[in-house]
mmCIF file of C-alpha atoms and ligand atoms in Angstrom:
data_model
loop_
_atom_site.group_PDB
_atom_site.id
_atom_site.type_symbol
_atom_site.label_atom_id
_atom_site.label_comp_id
_atom_site.label_asym_id
_atom_site.label_seq_id
_atom_site.Cartn_x
_atom_site.Cartn_y
_atom_site.Cartn_z
ATOM 1 C CA MET W 1 28.218 1.614 -2.956
ATOM 2 C CA GLU W 2 30.814 1.299 -5.706
ATOM 3 C CA ASP W 3 30.575 -2.463 -5.086
ATOM 4 C CA VAL W 4 26.842 -2.285 -5.726
ATOM 5 C CA ARG W 5 27.278 -0.339 -8.985
ATOM 6 C CA ALA W 6 30.154 -2.453 -10.299
ATOM 7 C CA SER W 7 28.700 -5.848 -9.404
ATOM 8 C CA CYS W 8 25.248 -4.956 -10.783
ATOM 9 C CA ALA W 9 26.874 -3.726 -14.028
ATOM 10 C CA TRP W 10 28.602 -7.093 -14.248
ATOM 11 C CA VAL W 11 25.277 -8.906 -13.923
ATOM 12 C CA ALA W 12 23.727 -6.693 -16.618
ATOM 13 C CA ALA W 13 26.615 -7.485 -18.973
ATOM 14 C CA ASN W 14 26.348 -11.238 -18.357
ATOM 15 C CA SER W 15 22.644 -11.751 -17.842
ATOM 16 C CA SER W 16 20.600 -14.570 -19.355
ATOM 17 C CA HIS W 17 16.985 -13.665 -18.518
ATOM 18 C CA VAL W 18 16.801 -9.872 -18.158
ATOM 19 C CA THR W 19 18.160 -7.268 -20.590
ATOM 20 C CA VAL W 20 18.691 -3.572 -19.992
ATOM 21 C CA ASP W 21 17.363 -1.955 -23.168
ATOM 22 C CA TYR W 22 19.364 1.198 -23.851
ATOM 23 C CA SER W 23 16.928 2.421 -26.489
ATOM 24 C CA GLY W 24 14.187 2.133 -23.836
ATOM 25 C CA ILE W 25 16.328 4.242 -21.496
ATOM 26 C CA GLU W 26 16.759 6.849 -24.225
ATOM 27 C CA LYS W 27 12.998 7.060 -24.766
ATOM 28 C CA VAL W 28 12.204 7.389 -21.073
ATOM 29 C CA THR W 29 14.891 9.998 -20.404
ATOM 30 C CA GLU W 30 13.915 11.967 -23.513
ATOM 31 C CA ALA W 31 10.364 12.160 -22.167
ATOM 32 C CA MET W 32 11.674 13.309 -18.776
ATOM 33 C CA LYS W 33 14.247 15.823 -19.899
ATOM 34 C CA ASP W 34 12.101 18.950 -19.491
ATOM 35 C CA SER W 35 10.698 18.097 -16.123
ATOM 36 C CA ILE W 36 12.039 15.307 -14.001
ATOM 37 C CA PRO W 37 9.181 14.118 -11.814
ATOM 38 C CA LYS W 38 9.883 14.994 -8.179
ATOM 39 C CA VAL W 39 8.170 12.930 -5.546
ATOM 40 C CA GLU W 40 8.151 14.189 -1.971
ATOM 41 C CA TRP W 41 9.451 11.789 0.641
ATOM 42 C CA ASP W 42 6.416 10.630 2.689
ATOM 43 C CA PHE W 43 4.062 11.623 -0.108
ATOM 44 C CA GLU W 44 1.715 9.109 1.514
ATOM 45 C CA GLY W 45 1.802 10.906 4.902
ATOM 46 C CA ILE W 46 2.349 7.677 6.817
ATOM 47 C CA HIS W 47 5.674 8.061 8.573
ATOM 48 C CA TYR W 48 6.479 9.136 12.124
ATOM 49 C CA PHE W 49 8.459 12.361 12.329
ATOM 50 C CA ASP W 50 9.461 14.519 15.310
ATOM 51 C CA ASN W 51 12.724 15.937 13.932
ATOM 52 C CA GLY W 52 14.760 14.122 16.605
ATOM 53 C CA PRO W 53 16.492 10.858 17.536
ATOM 54 C CA LEU W 54 13.221 8.984 18.023
ATOM 55 C CA THR W 55 12.551 9.447 14.297
ATOM 56 C CA VAL W 56 15.916 7.796 13.592
ATOM 57 C CA GLN W 57 14.975 4.879 15.866
ATOM 58 C CA TYR W 58 11.623 4.614 14.092
ATOM 59 C CA LEU W 59 13.202 4.593 10.611
ATOM 60 C CA LEU W 60 15.716 1.932 11.574
ATOM 61 C CA VAL W 61 13.000 -0.333 12.989
ATOM 62 C CA LEU W 62 10.927 0.329 9.872
ATOM 63 C CA ASP W 63 13.749 -0.580 7.511
ATOM 64 C CA ALA W 64 14.672 -3.633 9.559
ATOM 65 C CA LEU W 65 11.168 -4.900 8.709
ATOM 66 C CA ASN W 66 10.839 -3.377 5.233
ATOM 67 C CA PHE W 67 10.544 -6.530 3.120
ATOM 68 C CA CYS W 68 8.229 -9.070 1.569
ATOM 69 C CA PHE W 69 4.653 -7.875 2.000
ATOM 70 C CA TRP W 70 3.145 -9.566 -1.036
ATOM 71 C CA PRO W 71 2.411 -13.033 0.467
ATOM 72 C CA ASP W 72 -0.538 -11.344 2.222
ATOM 73 C CA LYS W 73 -2.542 -9.717 -0.537
ATOM 74 C CA ASP W 74 -3.965 -7.107 1.823
ATOM 75 C CA MET W 75 -0.664 -6.037 3.333
ATOM 76 C CA ASP W 76 1.759 -3.465 1.995
ATOM 77 C CA TYR W 77 4.509 -1.103 3.091
ATOM 78 C CA ASP W 78 1.989 1.564 4.156
ATOM 79 C CA HIS W 79 0.599 -0.763 6.833
ATOM 80 C CA LEU W 80 4.043 -1.263 8.288
ATOM 81 C CA ALA W 81 5.013 2.437 8.235
ATOM 82 C CA SER W 82 1.713 3.679 9.664
ATOM 83 C CA GLY W 83 1.363 0.777 12.132
ATOM 84 C CA LEU W 84 4.801 1.476 13.613
ATOM 85 C CA LYS W 85 4.008 5.194 13.692
ATOM 86 C CA ALA W 86 0.785 4.584 15.638
ATOM 87 C CA ALA W 87 2.618 2.255 18.044
ATOM 88 C CA LEU W 88 5.243 4.909 18.750
ATOM 89 C CA GLU W 89 2.681 7.670 19.189
ATOM 90 C CA GLU W 90 0.893 5.525 21.746
ATOM 91 C CA ASP W 91 4.035 4.497 23.608
ATOM 92 C CA LYS W 92 7.238 6.406 23.013
ATOM 93 C CA PHE W 93 9.280 3.599 24.584
ATOM 94 C CA ALA W 94 7.985 0.978 22.120
ATOM 95 C CA PHE W 95 11.305 0.865 20.235
ATOM 96 C CA ASP W 96 13.625 0.913 23.226
ATOM 97 C CA VAL W 97 16.220 -1.805 22.784
ATOM 98 C CA ASP W 98 15.078 -3.932 25.714
ATOM 99 C CA ARG W 99 11.599 -4.014 24.171
ATOM 100 C CA LEU W 100 12.910 -4.735 20.653
ATOM 101 C CA GLN W 101 14.703 -7.803 21.980
ATOM 102 C CA LYS W 102 11.536 -9.247 23.488
ATOM 103 C CA TYR W 103 8.793 -8.846 20.894
ATOM 104 C CA THR W 104 6.997 -12.017 19.905
ATOM 105 C CA GLY W 105 5.134 -12.605 16.653
ATOM 106 C CA PRO W 106 1.689 -12.059 18.197
ATOM 107 C CA GLN W 107 2.914 -8.847 19.886
ATOM 108 C CA LEU W 108 4.290 -7.528 16.612
ATOM 109 C CA ARG W 109 1.006 -8.369 14.896
ATOM 110 C CA LYS W 110 -0.872 -6.558 17.631
ATOM 111 C CA MET W 111 1.418 -3.543 17.354
ATOM 112 C CA LEU W 112 0.699 -3.345 13.625
ATOM 113 C CA ASN W 113 -2.981 -4.009 14.230
ATOM 114 C CA TRP W 114 -2.845 -6.974 11.868
ATOM 115 C CA PRO W 115 -5.407 -9.725 12.381
ATOM 116 C CA ARG W 116 -3.276 -12.702 11.260
ATOM 117 C CA PRO W 117 0.365 -13.786 11.089
ATOM 118 C CA LEU W 118 2.572 -11.384 9.138
ATOM 119 C CA PRO W 119 4.439 -12.624 6.076
ATOM 120 C CA LEU W 120 7.762 -14.127 7.233
ATOM 121 C CA GLU W 121 6.785 -13.264 10.788
ATOM 122 C CA ASP W 122 9.505 -15.354 12.455
ATOM 123 C CA GLU W 123 12.159 -13.637 10.367
ATOM 124 C CA ARG W 124 10.770 -10.224 11.259
ATOM 125 C CA VAL W 125 10.844 -11.057 14.943
ATOM 126 C CA ARG W 126 14.378 -12.428 14.706
ATOM 127 C CA LEU W 127 15.590 -9.301 12.896
ATOM 128 C CA LEU W 128 13.990 -7.054 15.523
ATOM 129 C CA HIS W 129 15.756 -8.959 18.289
ATOM 130 C CA GLU W 130 19.030 -8.717 16.380
ATOM 131 C CA LEU W 131 18.565 -4.985 15.936
ATOM 132 C CA GLY W 132 17.885 -4.458 19.645
ATOM 133 C CA GLN W 133 20.831 -6.607 20.678
ATOM 134 C CA GLU W 134 23.395 -4.909 18.469
ATOM 135 C CA LEU W 135 22.109 -1.383 19.113
ATOM 136 C CA GLU W 136 22.490 -2.092 22.817
ATOM 137 C CA ARG W 137 25.934 -3.677 22.449
ATOM 138 C CA SER W 138 27.545 -1.135 20.132
ATOM 139 C CA PHE W 139 25.478 2.063 19.987
ATOM 140 C CA GLU W 140 24.211 2.728 23.538
ATOM 141 C CA GLY W 141 20.822 1.488 22.402
ATOM 142 C CA ARG W 142 20.343 4.391 20.021
ATOM 143 C CA ALA W 143 20.018 4.346 16.234
ATOM 144 C CA SER W 144 20.964 8.040 16.328
ATOM 145 C CA LYS W 145 24.377 7.025 17.708
ATOM 146 C CA LEU W 146 24.862 4.694 14.735
ATOM 147 C CA VAL W 147 24.063 7.569 12.366
ATOM 148 C CA GLU W 148 26.312 10.001 14.244
ATOM 149 C CA SER W 149 29.223 7.579 13.935
ATOM 150 C CA CYS W 150 29.098 7.606 10.124
ATOM 151 C CA GLY W 151 30.537 11.142 9.818
ATOM 152 C CA LYS W 152 27.854 12.358 7.366
ATOM 153 C CA SER W 153 28.707 9.588 4.893
ATOM 154 C CA ALA W 154 25.957 7.370 3.527
ATOM 155 C CA VAL W 155 28.600 4.928 2.278
ATOM 156 C CA LYS W 156 30.004 4.633 5.788
ATOM 157 C CA LEU W 157 26.513 4.180 7.217
ATOM 158 C CA VAL W 158 25.769 1.290 4.859
ATOM 159 C CA GLN W 159 29.173 -0.238 5.663
ATOM 160 C CA LEU W 160 28.529 0.058 9.385
ATOM 161 C CA MET W 161 25.121 -1.530 9.044
ATOM 162 C CA ALA W 162 26.476 -4.449 7.039
ATOM 163 C CA GLN W 163 29.269 -4.831 9.575
ATOM 164 C CA HIS W 164 27.102 -4.712 12.714
ATOM 165 C CA PHE W 165 23.900 -6.434 11.660
ATOM 166 C CA PRO W 166 23.856 -9.399 12.049
ATOM 167 C CA VAL W 167 25.409 -9.506 15.454
ATOM 168 C CA THR W 168 28.652 -11.397 15.839
ATOM 169 C CA VAL W 169 28.593 -13.063 19.216
ATOM 170 C CA MET W 170 31.702 -14.324 20.930
ATOM 171 C CA ILE W 171 30.935 -17.500 22.799
ATOM 172 C CA PHE W 172 33.421 -18.310 25.541
ATOM 173 C CA HIS W 173 34.206 -21.898 26.353
ATOM 174 C CA LEU W 174 36.394 -23.377 29.059
ATOM 175 C CA THR W 175 38.282 -25.525 26.591
ATOM 176 C CA ILE W 176 38.819 -23.104 23.720
ATOM 177 C CA LEU W 177 39.330 -19.383 24.026
ATOM 178 C CA TYR W 178 36.330 -18.296 22.030
ATOM 179 C CA ASP W 179 34.182 -19.134 19.093
ATOM 180 C CA SER W 180 32.655 -16.414 16.957
ATOM 181 C CA ARG W 181 29.152 -16.998 15.647
ATOM 182 C CA GLU W 182 26.974 -14.956 13.413
ATOM 183 C CA PHE W 183 23.249 -15.245 13.281
ATOM 184 C CA GLY W 184 21.428 -14.659 10.025
ATOM 185 C CA GLU W 185 22.260 -12.082 7.399
ATOM 186 C CA GLY W 186 20.545 -8.936 8.706
ATOM 187 C CA PHE W 187 21.299 -5.983 6.443
ATOM 188 C CA ARG W 188 23.968 -7.924 4.488
ATOM 189 C CA ASP W 189 22.100 -8.040 1.236
ATOM 190 C CA HIS W 190 24.520 -9.739 -1.122
ATOM 191 C CA THR W 191 24.565 -12.935 -3.099
ATOM 192 C CA MET W 192 26.528 -15.080 -5.547
ATOM 193 C CA TYR W 193 25.847 -14.976 -9.272
ATOM 194 C CA LYS W 194 27.764 -16.976 -11.899
ATOM 195 C CA GLY W 195 30.716 -17.175 -9.518
ATOM 196 C CA HIS W 196 30.717 -13.462 -8.660
ATOM 197 C CA GLN W 197 29.669 -11.763 -5.467
ATOM 198 C CA ILE W 198 26.887 -9.258 -6.077
ATOM 199 C CA PHE W 199 26.033 -6.474 -3.617
ATOM 200 C CA LEU W 200 22.620 -4.838 -3.379
ATOM 201 C CA TYR W 201 22.216 -3.540 0.195
ATOM 202 C CA LYS W 202 18.627 -2.518 -0.381
ATOM 203 C CA ARG W 203 17.387 -2.044 3.200
ATOM 204 C CA ALA W 204 20.603 -0.414 4.448
ATOM 205 C CA GLN W 205 20.607 2.072 1.568
ATOM 206 C CA ILE W 206 16.911 2.822 1.964
ATOM 207 C CA PHE W 207 17.560 3.653 5.619
ATOM 208 C CA ALA W 208 20.136 6.282 4.544
ATOM 209 C CA ALA W 209 17.687 7.615 1.944
ATOM 210 C CA ASP W 210 14.837 7.690 4.464
ATOM 211 C CA LEU W 211 16.976 9.772 6.826
ATOM 212 C CA TRP W 212 17.877 12.125 3.977
ATOM 213 C CA GLY W 213 14.229 12.416 2.939
ATOM 214 C CA ALA W 214 12.736 12.752 6.406
ATOM 215 C CA PHE W 215 15.264 15.290 7.705
ATOM 216 C CA LYS W 216 15.454 17.056 4.325
ATOM 217 C CA GLY W 217 19.216 16.583 4.034
ATOM 218 C CA GLN W 218 19.867 18.283 7.393
ATOM 219 C CA GLY W 219 20.904 17.006 10.835
ATOM 220 C CA TYR W 220 20.568 13.222 10.941
ATOM 221 C CA GLY W 221 19.796 13.328 7.218
ATOM 222 C CA GLU W 222 22.911 15.180 6.109
ATOM 223 C CA PHE W 223 25.172 13.060 3.906
ATOM 224 C CA ASN W 224 28.002 14.551 1.869
ATOM 225 C CA ASP W 225 27.865 11.571 -0.496
ATOM 226 C CA VAL W 226 24.101 11.142 -0.937
ATOM 227 C CA GLY W 227 24.714 10.697 -4.688
ATOM 228 C CA SER W 228 26.433 7.375 -3.937
ATOM 229 C CA ILE W 229 23.162 5.728 -2.987
ATOM 230 C CA THR W 230 21.758 3.505 -5.750
ATOM 231 C CA MET W 231 18.131 2.598 -6.372
ATOM 232 C CA PHE W 232 16.638 0.106 -3.952
ATOM 233 C CA ALA W 233 16.332 -3.275 -5.586
ATOM 234 C CA ASP W 234 12.861 -4.344 -4.508
ATOM 235 C CA TYR W 235 9.982 -6.100 -6.285
ATOM 236 C CA ILE W 236 8.093 -2.985 -7.443
ATOM 237 C CA VAL W 237 10.681 -0.985 -9.428
ATOM 238 C CA PRO W 238 11.763 -3.862 -11.737
ATOM 239 C CA GLY W 239 8.114 -4.229 -12.805
ATOM 240 C CA VAL W 240 7.851 -0.495 -13.512
ATOM 241 C CA LEU W 241 11.095 -0.520 -15.519
ATOM 242 C CA GLN W 242 9.761 -3.421 -17.559
ATOM 243 C CA GLN W 243 6.485 -1.571 -18.224
ATOM 244 C CA LEU W 244 8.509 1.456 -19.374
ATOM 245 C CA GLY W 245 10.489 -0.715 -21.818
ATOM 246 C CA VAL W 246 13.743 -0.220 -19.907
ATOM 247 C CA LEU W 247 14.000 -3.885 -18.892
ATOM 248 C CA LYS W 248 13.177 -6.786 -21.204
ATOM 249 C CA TYR W 249 12.455 -10.242 -19.823
ATOM 250 C CA SER W 250 12.998 -13.624 -21.514
ATOM 251 C CA SER W 251 9.679 -15.224 -22.451
ATOM 252 C CA SER W 252 9.995 -17.854 -19.732
ATOM 253 C CA LEU W 253 10.682 -15.233 -17.039
ATOM 254 C CA ALA W 254 7.842 -13.044 -18.338
ATOM 255 C CA SER W 255 5.475 -15.991 -18.118
ATOM 256 C CA THR W 256 6.652 -16.969 -14.584
ATOM 257 C CA ILE W 257 5.920 -13.418 -13.401
ATOM 258 C CA GLU W 258 2.645 -13.186 -15.292
ATOM 259 C CA LYS W 259 1.447 -16.472 -13.741
ATOM 260 C CA GLN W 260 2.571 -15.203 -10.326
ATOM 261 C CA CYS W 261 4.808 -18.227 -9.743
ATOM 262 C CA GLU W 262 7.463 -17.858 -7.082
ATOM 263 C CA ILE W 263 11.085 -17.206 -8.056
ATOM 264 C CA CYS W 264 13.749 -18.616 -5.725
ATOM 265 C CA SER W 265 15.862 -16.234 -3.709
ATOM 266 C CA GLY W 266 19.401 -16.243 -5.134
ATOM 267 C CA SER W 267 18.354 -17.741 -8.482
ATOM 268 C CA GLU W 268 19.831 -16.232 -11.655
ATOM 269 C CA GLU W 269 16.442 -14.760 -12.546
ATOM 270 C CA GLU W 270 16.022 -13.075 -9.200
ATOM 271 C CA VAL W 271 19.532 -11.625 -9.082
ATOM 272 C CA GLU W 272 19.171 -10.337 -12.647
ATOM 273 C CA LEU W 273 15.843 -8.628 -11.918
ATOM 274 C CA ARG W 274 17.377 -6.750 -9.023
ATOM 275 C CA ALA W 275 20.853 -6.037 -10.406
ATOM 276 C CA CYS W 276 19.622 -4.982 -13.854
ATOM 277 C CA SER W 277 17.251 -2.532 -12.149
ATOM 278 C CA VAL W 278 20.161 -0.948 -10.273
ATOM 279 C CA HIS W 279 22.199 -0.737 -13.473
ATOM 280 C CA ALA W 280 19.299 0.642 -15.534
ATOM 281 C CA VAL W 281 18.620 3.449 -13.046
ATOM 282 C CA GLU W 282 22.333 4.329 -13.041
ATOM 283 C CA LYS W 283 22.226 4.546 -16.845
ATOM 284 C CA MET W 284 19.090 6.711 -16.726
ATOM 285 C CA ARG W 285 20.789 9.064 -14.313
ATOM 286 C CA GLU W 286 23.964 9.219 -16.410
ATOM 287 C CA LEU W 287 22.036 9.943 -19.583
ATOM 288 C CA LEU W 288 19.948 12.666 -17.963
ATOM 289 C CA ASN W 289 23.140 14.270 -16.766
ATOM 290 C CA LYS W 290 25.375 13.868 -19.841
ATOM 291 C CA THR W 291 22.834 14.443 -22.596
ATOM 292 C CA TYR W 292 20.419 16.874 -20.996
ATOM 293 C CA GLY W 293 22.543 18.431 -18.237
ATOM 294 C CA LYS W 294 20.000 17.412 -15.574
ATOM 295 C CA GLN W 295 21.332 16.549 -12.158
ATOM 296 C CA VAL W 296 19.254 13.915 -10.451
ATOM 297 C CA LEU W 297 19.983 11.410 -7.710
ATOM 298 C CA SER W 298 19.392 7.687 -8.176
ATOM 299 C CA LEU W 299 17.315 7.752 -5.009
ATOM 300 C CA GLU W 300 15.067 10.457 -6.518
ATOM 301 C CA LEU W 301 14.549 8.378 -9.657
ATOM 302 C CA ASP W 302 13.842 5.406 -7.426
ATOM 303 C CA LEU W 303 11.181 7.184 -5.392
ATOM 304 C CA TRP W 304 9.449 8.349 -8.565
ATOM 305 C CA LEU W 305 9.527 4.845 -10.115
ATOM 306 C CA TRP W 306 8.373 3.235 -6.875
ATOM 307 C CA SER W 307 5.480 5.686 -6.456
ATOM 308 C CA VAL W 308 4.410 4.959 -10.060
ATOM 309 C CA GLY W 309 4.470 1.233 -9.297
ATOM 310 C CA THR W 310 2.486 1.440 -6.088
ATOM 311 C CA ARG W 311 -0.217 3.469 -7.859
ATOM 312 C CA CYS W 312 -0.575 0.884 -10.604
ATOM 313 C CA PRO W 313 -2.931 -1.857 -9.431
ATOM 314 C CA THR W 314 -2.289 -3.985 -12.523
ATOM 315 C CA LEU W 315 1.482 -4.090 -12.029
ATOM 316 C CA ARG W 316 2.731 -7.670 -11.995
ATOM 317 C CA HIS W 317 5.831 -8.052 -9.846
ATOM 318 C CA HIS W 318 8.125 -10.979 -9.230
ATOM 319 C CA ARG W 319 7.513 -13.014 -6.111
ATOM 320 C CA THR W 320 10.481 -14.090 -4.031
ATOM 321 C CA LEU W 321 10.446 -14.971 -0.369
ATOM 322 C CA SER W 322 13.262 -12.795 0.886
ATOM 323 C CA ILE W 323 14.261 -10.852 3.980
ATOM 324 C CA TYR W 324 16.126 -8.312 1.842
ATOM 325 C CA TYR W 325 13.243 -6.572 0.080
HETATM 326 N N1 56B I 1 12.584 0.843 -4.535
HETATM 327 C C1 56B I 1 11.874 1.148 -3.465
HETATM 328 N N2 56B I 1 11.232 0.178 -2.782
HETATM 329 C C2 56B I 1 10.514 0.525 -1.713
HETATM 330 C C3 56B I 1 10.383 1.825 -1.263
HETATM 331 C C4 56B I 1 9.581 1.792 -0.132
HETATM 332 C C5 56B I 1 9.099 2.915 0.720
HETATM 333 N N3 56B I 1 9.928 4.030 0.752
HETATM 334 C C6 56B I 1 9.371 5.132 1.431
HETATM 335 C C7 56B I 1 10.283 6.203 1.707
HETATM 336 C C8 56B I 1 9.735 7.405 1.425
HETATM 337 C C9 56B I 1 8.584 7.289 0.623
HETATM 338 O O1 56B I 1 7.568 8.191 0.898
HETATM 339 C C10 56B I 1 8.248 5.817 0.705
HETATM 340 O O2 56B I 1 7.161 5.562 1.499
HETATM 341 C C11 56B I 1 9.234 0.465 0.088
HETATM 342 N N4 56B I 1 9.808 -0.281 -0.878
HETATM 343 C C12 56B I 1 9.662 -1.707 -1.163
HETATM 344 O O3 56B I 1 8.491 -1.890 -1.944
HETATM 345 C C13 56B I 1 7.960 -3.182 -1.694
HETATM 346 C C14 56B I 1 6.601 -3.088 -1.072
HETATM 347 O O4 56B I 1 5.692 -2.658 -2.002
HETATM 348 P P1 56B I 1 4.113 -2.810 -1.662
HETATM 349 O O5 56B I 1 3.888 -4.289 -1.392
HETATM 350 O O6 56B I 1 3.395 -2.288 -2.889
HETATM 351 O O7 56B I 1 3.876 -1.963 -0.457
HETATM 352 C C15 56B I 1 8.918 -3.842 -0.682
HETATM 353 O O8 56B I 1 9.926 -4.546 -1.367
HETATM 354 C C16 56B I 1 9.461 -2.626 0.015
HETATM 355 O O9 56B I 1 10.682 -2.898 0.665
HETATM 356 C C17 56B I 1 11.048 2.864 -1.994
HETATM 357 O O10 56B I 1 11.006 4.056 -1.694
HETATM 358 N N5 56B I 1 11.770 2.465 -3.087
#
C-alpha cells in the first residue's frame, strides 16, 4: 500500500480542484485528541458471520459488488450486505464458485430482493463470474484459501487480489502457441493522473479490513501489517472530509457536486477527490500520533468518517459511474 500512499500524496501536491487543508486537519485532530471515536465493525448489524470460511466467502462476494449504489436513490450498501446475508442463510451453497459463475442479472436482483435492475447490473454480474472463475482456477474455489495464502499480510492479500482478479486467460490456437487475454479490471483500482499512475485499491483493501473487523484481528482476520491499509476512497468519505473543512473544493467542482452532476471516471476531479481523501486521512493519523501520542489506524478513522457520512442525509457526494467504489 506504499504505492497508494505515495501516489495519492503526489496527487495532493499537484492537484488543481481539491486541496487538503492542513489547518482543517489540525482543527479536527485537536477536537479528537481526548477521545478518538471508535466505531464497531458491523455497527449496523447487517453482515453474515459464522466465524468460519463461509464468512470469508461472503465478504469477498460482498466486496466484489461493493460499488456505485447511488444511481438508485433507494439503494445503499446496507441492502447489498443484508441481501447477501439473507441469501446465504437461506442457501449455504449460494456462493459456491459454480453458482457464482452462472448468476444472471435477474437472479442477482432476486437474491437481493430488489424489484428493478441494480445500478451497473451487467458489471456486477460480470465481476461475480470473474470471481467464481478465478477462485475455482487458483484457490480451490475458496476465498479462505486466498486469505490463507497471504501469510497474515494485508499488503500481500491486496497484491494477490490485484494479480488474480481479473482473470488472465490463456487462449490456445493451432497457429500460435497462446494468446493471453484479460477481461475487465476487477480489483485493479488504479488510474492515470497528469502522466502518473495512481493506486487506490479501494475494494481490495476494504476486503482486508472487513476480515480484520469481522474476525476481530484473529484467524482469517489476523494481519501483521494492518496499519498499512489506507482509507477506502469511496464517494461518502470525501464529502465528510469536505464538511469537516479538511478538503476544499474549487468553486466549479463544488457547484458540480452541489448540482448532482456526474463526474467522469478517471477525470482529474474524480482522481483528486479520491486521492486527496487518502492523503488527508494519512495526515490526520500522523498528526494524532506525533502531536498527541494517539495510535489509530487509517481504517479506524475511515470507518468513523464513513459512519458519520451515512448518518447525514444532507451529505452531497460526488457522482461517478465506477466499478471501483
Ligand atoms: N470509505 C468507506 N466506504 C465504504 C465503507 C462501506 C461499508 N463498510 C462496512 C464494513 C464494516 C462496517 O460496519 C461497514 O458496514 C461501504 N463503503 C462505500 O460507501 C459507498 C456506499 O454508500 P451508501 O450509498 O451511503 O450506502 C460505496 O462507495 C461503498 O463502497 C466503509 O467502511 N468505508
